[in-house]
Coordinates of C-alpha atoms and ligand atoms in Angstrom, one line a residue:
X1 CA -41.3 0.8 50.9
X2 CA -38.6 3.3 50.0
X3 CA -37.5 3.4 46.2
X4 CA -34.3 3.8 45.4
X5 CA -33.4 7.1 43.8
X6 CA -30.7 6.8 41.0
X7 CA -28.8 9.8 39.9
X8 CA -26.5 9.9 36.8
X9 CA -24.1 12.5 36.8
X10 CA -23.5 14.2 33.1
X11 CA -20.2 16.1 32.8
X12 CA -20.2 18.8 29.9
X13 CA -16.4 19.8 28.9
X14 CA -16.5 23.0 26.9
X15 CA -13.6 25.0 27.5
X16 CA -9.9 24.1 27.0
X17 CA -9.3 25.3 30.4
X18 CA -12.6 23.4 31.9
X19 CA -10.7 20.4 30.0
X20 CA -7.2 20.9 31.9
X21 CA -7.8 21.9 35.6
X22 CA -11.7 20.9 35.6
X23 CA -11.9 17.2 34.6
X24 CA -8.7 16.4 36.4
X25 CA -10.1 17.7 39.6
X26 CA -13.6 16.0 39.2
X27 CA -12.3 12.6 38.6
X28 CA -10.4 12.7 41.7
X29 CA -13.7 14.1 43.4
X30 CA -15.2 11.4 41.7
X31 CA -12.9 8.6 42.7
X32 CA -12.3 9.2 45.4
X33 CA -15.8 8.6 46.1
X34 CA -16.7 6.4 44.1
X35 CA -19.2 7.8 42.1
X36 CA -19.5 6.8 38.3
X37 CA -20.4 9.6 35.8
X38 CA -20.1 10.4 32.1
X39 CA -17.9 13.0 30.4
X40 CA -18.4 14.7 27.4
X41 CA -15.8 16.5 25.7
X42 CA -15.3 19.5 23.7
X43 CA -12.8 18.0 21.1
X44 CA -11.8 20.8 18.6
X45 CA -11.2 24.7 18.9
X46 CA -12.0 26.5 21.7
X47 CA -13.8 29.7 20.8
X48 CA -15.3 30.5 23.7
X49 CA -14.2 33.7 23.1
X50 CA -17.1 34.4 20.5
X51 CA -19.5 34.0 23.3
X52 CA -19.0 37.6 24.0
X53 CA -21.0 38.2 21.0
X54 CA -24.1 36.9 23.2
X55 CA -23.5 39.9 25.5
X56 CA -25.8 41.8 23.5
X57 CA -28.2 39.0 23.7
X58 CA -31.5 39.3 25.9
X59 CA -31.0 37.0 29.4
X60 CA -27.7 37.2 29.3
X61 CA -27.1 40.4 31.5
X62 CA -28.6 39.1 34.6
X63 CA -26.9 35.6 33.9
X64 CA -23.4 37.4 33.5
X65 CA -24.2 39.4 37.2
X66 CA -25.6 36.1 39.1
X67 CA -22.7 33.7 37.7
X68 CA -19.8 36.1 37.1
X69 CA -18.4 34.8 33.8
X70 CA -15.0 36.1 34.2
X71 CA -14.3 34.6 37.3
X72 CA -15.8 31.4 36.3
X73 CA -13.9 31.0 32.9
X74 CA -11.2 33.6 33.2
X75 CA -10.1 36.2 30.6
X76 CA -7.9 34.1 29.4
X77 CA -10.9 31.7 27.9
X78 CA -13.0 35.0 27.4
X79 CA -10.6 36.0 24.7
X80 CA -10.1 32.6 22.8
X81 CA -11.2 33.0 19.3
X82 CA -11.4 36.8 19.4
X83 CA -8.3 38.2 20.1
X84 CA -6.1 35.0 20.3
X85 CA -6.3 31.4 17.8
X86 CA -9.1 29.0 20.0
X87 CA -6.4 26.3 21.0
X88 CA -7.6 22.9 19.8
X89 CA -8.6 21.0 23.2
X90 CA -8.0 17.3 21.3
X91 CA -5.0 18.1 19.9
X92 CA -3.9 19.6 23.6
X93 CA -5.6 17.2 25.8
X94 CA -5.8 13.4 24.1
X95 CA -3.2 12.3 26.8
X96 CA -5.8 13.8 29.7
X97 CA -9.0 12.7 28.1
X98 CA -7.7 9.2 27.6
X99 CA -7.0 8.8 31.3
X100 CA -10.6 9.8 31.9
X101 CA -11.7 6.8 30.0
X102 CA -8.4 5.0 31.5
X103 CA -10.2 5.6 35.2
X104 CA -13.4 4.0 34.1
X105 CA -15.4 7.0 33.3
X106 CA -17.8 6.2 29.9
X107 CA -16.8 9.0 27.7
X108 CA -18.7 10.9 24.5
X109 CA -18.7 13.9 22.2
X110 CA -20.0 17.6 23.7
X111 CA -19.2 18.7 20.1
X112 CA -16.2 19.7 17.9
X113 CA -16.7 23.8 17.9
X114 CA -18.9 24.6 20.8
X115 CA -19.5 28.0 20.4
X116 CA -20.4 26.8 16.5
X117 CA -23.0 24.5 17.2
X118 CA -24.8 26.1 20.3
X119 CA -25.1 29.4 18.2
X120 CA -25.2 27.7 14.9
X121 CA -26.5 24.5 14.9
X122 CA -30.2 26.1 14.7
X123 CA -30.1 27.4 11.6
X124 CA -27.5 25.1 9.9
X125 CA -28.6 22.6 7.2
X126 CA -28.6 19.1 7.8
X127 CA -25.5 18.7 5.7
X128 CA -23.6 21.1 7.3
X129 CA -24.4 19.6 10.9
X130 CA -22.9 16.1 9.3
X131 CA -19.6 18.3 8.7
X132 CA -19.4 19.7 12.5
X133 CA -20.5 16.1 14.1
X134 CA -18.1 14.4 11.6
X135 CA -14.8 16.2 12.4
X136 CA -16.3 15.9 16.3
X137 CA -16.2 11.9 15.4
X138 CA -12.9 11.6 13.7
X139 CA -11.3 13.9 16.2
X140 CA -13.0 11.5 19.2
X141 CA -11.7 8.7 17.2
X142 CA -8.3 9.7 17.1
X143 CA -8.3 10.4 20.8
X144 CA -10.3 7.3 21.7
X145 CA -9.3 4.5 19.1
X146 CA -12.7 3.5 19.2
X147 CA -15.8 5.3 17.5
X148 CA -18.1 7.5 19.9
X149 CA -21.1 5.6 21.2
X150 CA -22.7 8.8 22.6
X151 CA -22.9 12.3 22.3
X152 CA -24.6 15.7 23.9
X153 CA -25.4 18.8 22.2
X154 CA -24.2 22.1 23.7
X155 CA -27.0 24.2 25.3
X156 CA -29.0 21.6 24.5
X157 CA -29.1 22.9 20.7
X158 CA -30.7 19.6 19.3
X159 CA -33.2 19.7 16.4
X160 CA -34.5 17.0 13.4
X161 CA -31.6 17.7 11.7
X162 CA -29.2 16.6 14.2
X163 CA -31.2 13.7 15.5
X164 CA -30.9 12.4 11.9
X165 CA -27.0 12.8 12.1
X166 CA -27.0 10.9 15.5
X167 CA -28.9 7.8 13.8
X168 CA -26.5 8.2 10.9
X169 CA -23.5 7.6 13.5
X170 CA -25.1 4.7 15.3
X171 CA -24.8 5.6 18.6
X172 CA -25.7 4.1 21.5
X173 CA -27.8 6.7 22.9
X174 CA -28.0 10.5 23.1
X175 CA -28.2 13.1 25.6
X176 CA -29.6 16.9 24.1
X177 CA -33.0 17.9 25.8
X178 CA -34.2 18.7 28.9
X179 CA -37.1 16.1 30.0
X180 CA -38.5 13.3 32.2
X181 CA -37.1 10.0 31.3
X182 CA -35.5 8.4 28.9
X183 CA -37.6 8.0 25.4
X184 CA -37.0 7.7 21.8
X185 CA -37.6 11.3 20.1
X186 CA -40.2 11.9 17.1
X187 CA -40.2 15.5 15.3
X188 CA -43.2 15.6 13.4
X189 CA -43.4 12.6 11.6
X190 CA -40.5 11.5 11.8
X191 CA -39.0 9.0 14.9
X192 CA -35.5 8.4 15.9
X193 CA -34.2 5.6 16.7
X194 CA -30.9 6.6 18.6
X195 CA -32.1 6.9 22.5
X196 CA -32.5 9.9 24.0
X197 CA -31.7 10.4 27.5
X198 CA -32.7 13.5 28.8
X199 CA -31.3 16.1 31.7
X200 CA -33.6 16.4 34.3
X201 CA -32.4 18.2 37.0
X202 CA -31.9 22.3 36.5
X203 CA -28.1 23.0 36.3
X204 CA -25.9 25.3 38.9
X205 CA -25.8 28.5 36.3
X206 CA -29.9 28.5 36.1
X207 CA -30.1 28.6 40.0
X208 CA -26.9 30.3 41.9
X209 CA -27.2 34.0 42.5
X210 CA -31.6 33.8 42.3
X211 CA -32.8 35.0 45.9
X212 CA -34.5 32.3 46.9
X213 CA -31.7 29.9 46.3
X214 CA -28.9 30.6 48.5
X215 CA -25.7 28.4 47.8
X216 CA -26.6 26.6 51.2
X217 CA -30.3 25.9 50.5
X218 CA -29.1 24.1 46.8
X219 CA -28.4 20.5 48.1
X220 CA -31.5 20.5 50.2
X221 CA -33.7 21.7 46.9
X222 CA -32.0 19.7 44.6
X223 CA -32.5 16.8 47.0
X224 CA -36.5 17.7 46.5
X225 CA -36.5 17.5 43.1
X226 CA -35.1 13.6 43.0
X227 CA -37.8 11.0 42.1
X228 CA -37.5 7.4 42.2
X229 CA -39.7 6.9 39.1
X230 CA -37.3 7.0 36.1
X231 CA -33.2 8.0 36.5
X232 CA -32.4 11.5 37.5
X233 CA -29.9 12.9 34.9
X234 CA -27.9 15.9 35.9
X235 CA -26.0 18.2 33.8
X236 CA -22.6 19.6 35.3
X237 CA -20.0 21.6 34.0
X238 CA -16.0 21.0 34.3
X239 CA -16.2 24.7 34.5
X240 CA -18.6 25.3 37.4
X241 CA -18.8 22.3 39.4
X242 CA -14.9 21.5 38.3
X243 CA -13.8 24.5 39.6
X244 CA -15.5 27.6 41.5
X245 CA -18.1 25.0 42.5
X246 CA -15.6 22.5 43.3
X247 CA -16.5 22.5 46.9
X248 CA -19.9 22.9 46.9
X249 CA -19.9 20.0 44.6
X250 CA -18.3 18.1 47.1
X251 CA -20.6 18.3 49.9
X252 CA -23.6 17.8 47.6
X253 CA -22.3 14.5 46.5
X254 CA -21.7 13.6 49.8
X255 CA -25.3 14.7 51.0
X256 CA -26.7 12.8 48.0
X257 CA -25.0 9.3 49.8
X258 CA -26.0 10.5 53.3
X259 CA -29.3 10.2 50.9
X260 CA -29.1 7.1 50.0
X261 CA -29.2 8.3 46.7
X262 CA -27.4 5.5 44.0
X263 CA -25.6 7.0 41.3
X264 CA -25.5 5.6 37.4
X265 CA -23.5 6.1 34.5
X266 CA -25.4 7.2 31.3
X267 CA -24.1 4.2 29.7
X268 CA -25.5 1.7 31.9
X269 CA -29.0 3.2 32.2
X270 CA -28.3 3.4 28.4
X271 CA -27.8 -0.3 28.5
X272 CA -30.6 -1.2 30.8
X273 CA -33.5 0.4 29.0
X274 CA -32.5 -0.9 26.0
X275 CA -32.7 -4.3 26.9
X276 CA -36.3 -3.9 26.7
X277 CA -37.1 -1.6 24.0
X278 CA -40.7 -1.9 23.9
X279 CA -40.9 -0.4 27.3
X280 CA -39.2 3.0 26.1
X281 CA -42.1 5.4 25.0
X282 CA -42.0 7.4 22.1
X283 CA -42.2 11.3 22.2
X284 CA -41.9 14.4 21.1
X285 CA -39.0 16.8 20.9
X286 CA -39.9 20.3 20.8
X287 CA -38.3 23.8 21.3
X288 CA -39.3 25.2 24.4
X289 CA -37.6 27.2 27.2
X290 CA -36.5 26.5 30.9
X291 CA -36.3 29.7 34.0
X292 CA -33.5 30.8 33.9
X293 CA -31.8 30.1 30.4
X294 CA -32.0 32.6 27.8
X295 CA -33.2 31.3 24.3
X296 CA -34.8 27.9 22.3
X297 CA -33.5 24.6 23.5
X298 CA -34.7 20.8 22.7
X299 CA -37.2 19.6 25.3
X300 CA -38.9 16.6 25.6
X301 CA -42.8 16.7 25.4
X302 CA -43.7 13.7 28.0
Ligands
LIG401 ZN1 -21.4 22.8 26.8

């Protein structure tokens, strides 16, 4: 017998341009059809601008010749925080992110400052991660009406200090490591007891431009990788898959049906393990490294 293999579509927000041409242009992809996914916004400043400063960081050479970052994000974006004030994608956007939500997408937090927390959040005490998530949950709030029932970390930059903050804001479940299934997360000694759902999948920007992974072979290896034992999670960005990517994104979707291939909000598989939470193992979270992604990030030890 064939199992069903379910893939849940994670949508990371992190510019303010990503917000306004990206999303728009994915939920219509989406709609049209008719595949449910989860967005997670970027709600304060855009400093993306400050990213420049991990030019001079080992990795990201080869990542800035393989994905060409000022094509993908524009100069515009590039300079945001450097040499002109970050707009503030809530205050610019509520109208646009609402109508996300409005089309039946689950929506969550990416963050408040992304460039703060994905080059920050590391070494920042636990009190000063409160601060960050905080204004990321009154800002959501404000947007939203309603308080933020999920959230995932830039870059993946999760540690035991910002698990703790999670179960602090009783969320429903969180999304900040790469892994293999959904689990709750123990550092050391300690356990969690917010849900961790976990990307799966390697994202576009780890894969385009590598030899041996022409644009036209992607679907086909990304169709390998799918298994039918837990839900496949991946990670997309409103600025790849929204936009340069737009079309390629397309006909992967549409391979994934030709598939068979079900697809799941991270809300409902949210839902569904937890109404048995025996079943959901415990593990660790470490730091670790995946190819093709320069730097530390929180990965679940299965
Ligand atoms: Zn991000």
């Amino acid at each position: 017998m064939k199992t069903t293999k379910i893939l849940s579509i994670k949508i990371d927000v992190d510019t303010e341009r990503g917000t306004r041409v990206g999303v728009p242009q994915l939920v219509s992809l989406l709609k049209e059809l008719e595949i449910p996914a989860t967005f997670f916004f970027s709600l304060g400043p855009d400093h993306t601008g400050r990213a420049l400063k991990r030019i001079f960081r080992k990795g990201f050479f080869a990542k800035v010749q393989r994905t060409s970052v000022v094509s993908v994000y524009g100069i515009r974006t590039l300079l945001n925080g450097v040499l002109l004030p970050g707009p503030h994608i809530g205050k610019c956007h509520a109208d646009l992110m609402r109508k996300v939500q409005a089309e039946g997408f689950p929506v969550g937090i990416h963050c408040y400052d992304h460039i703060k927390w994905q080059d920050g959040v590391a070494k920042m005490p636990e009190v000063a991660i409160a601060e960050e998530f905080g204004k990321a949950r009154v800002e959501f709030k404000r947007v939203f009406g309603v308080e933020a029932q999920a959230a995932a970390a830039p870059g993946w930059q999760a540690n035991i200090k910002t698990l703790a903050v999670y179960d602090q804001a009783d969320l429903l479940y969180g999304s900040d490591c790469r892994g293999v299934r959904p689990f709750y997360p123990r550092v050391g000694e300690k356990i969690f007891k917010t849900l961790q759902i976990p990307t799966t999948l390697p994202t576009l920007d780890e894969l385009v431009g590598l030899s041996e992974f022409p644009l036209e072979r992607l679907n086909d290896y990304y169709l390998s990788l799918l298994q039918g034992d837990y839900p496949n999670v991946m990670t997309i960005h409103a600025e790849l898959e929204g936009m340069k990517y737009l079309s390629w994104f397309r006909e992967f979707l549409l391979k994934l049906k030709q598939n068979q291939v079900e697809f799941c909000d991270l809300e409902t598989i949210a839902h569904n393990y937890l109404k048995d939470q025996e079943q959901i193992p415990i593990c660790e979270m470490v730091q670790g490294t995946v190819i093709n992604r320069s730097g530390f990030l929180a990965v679940q030890d299965n």
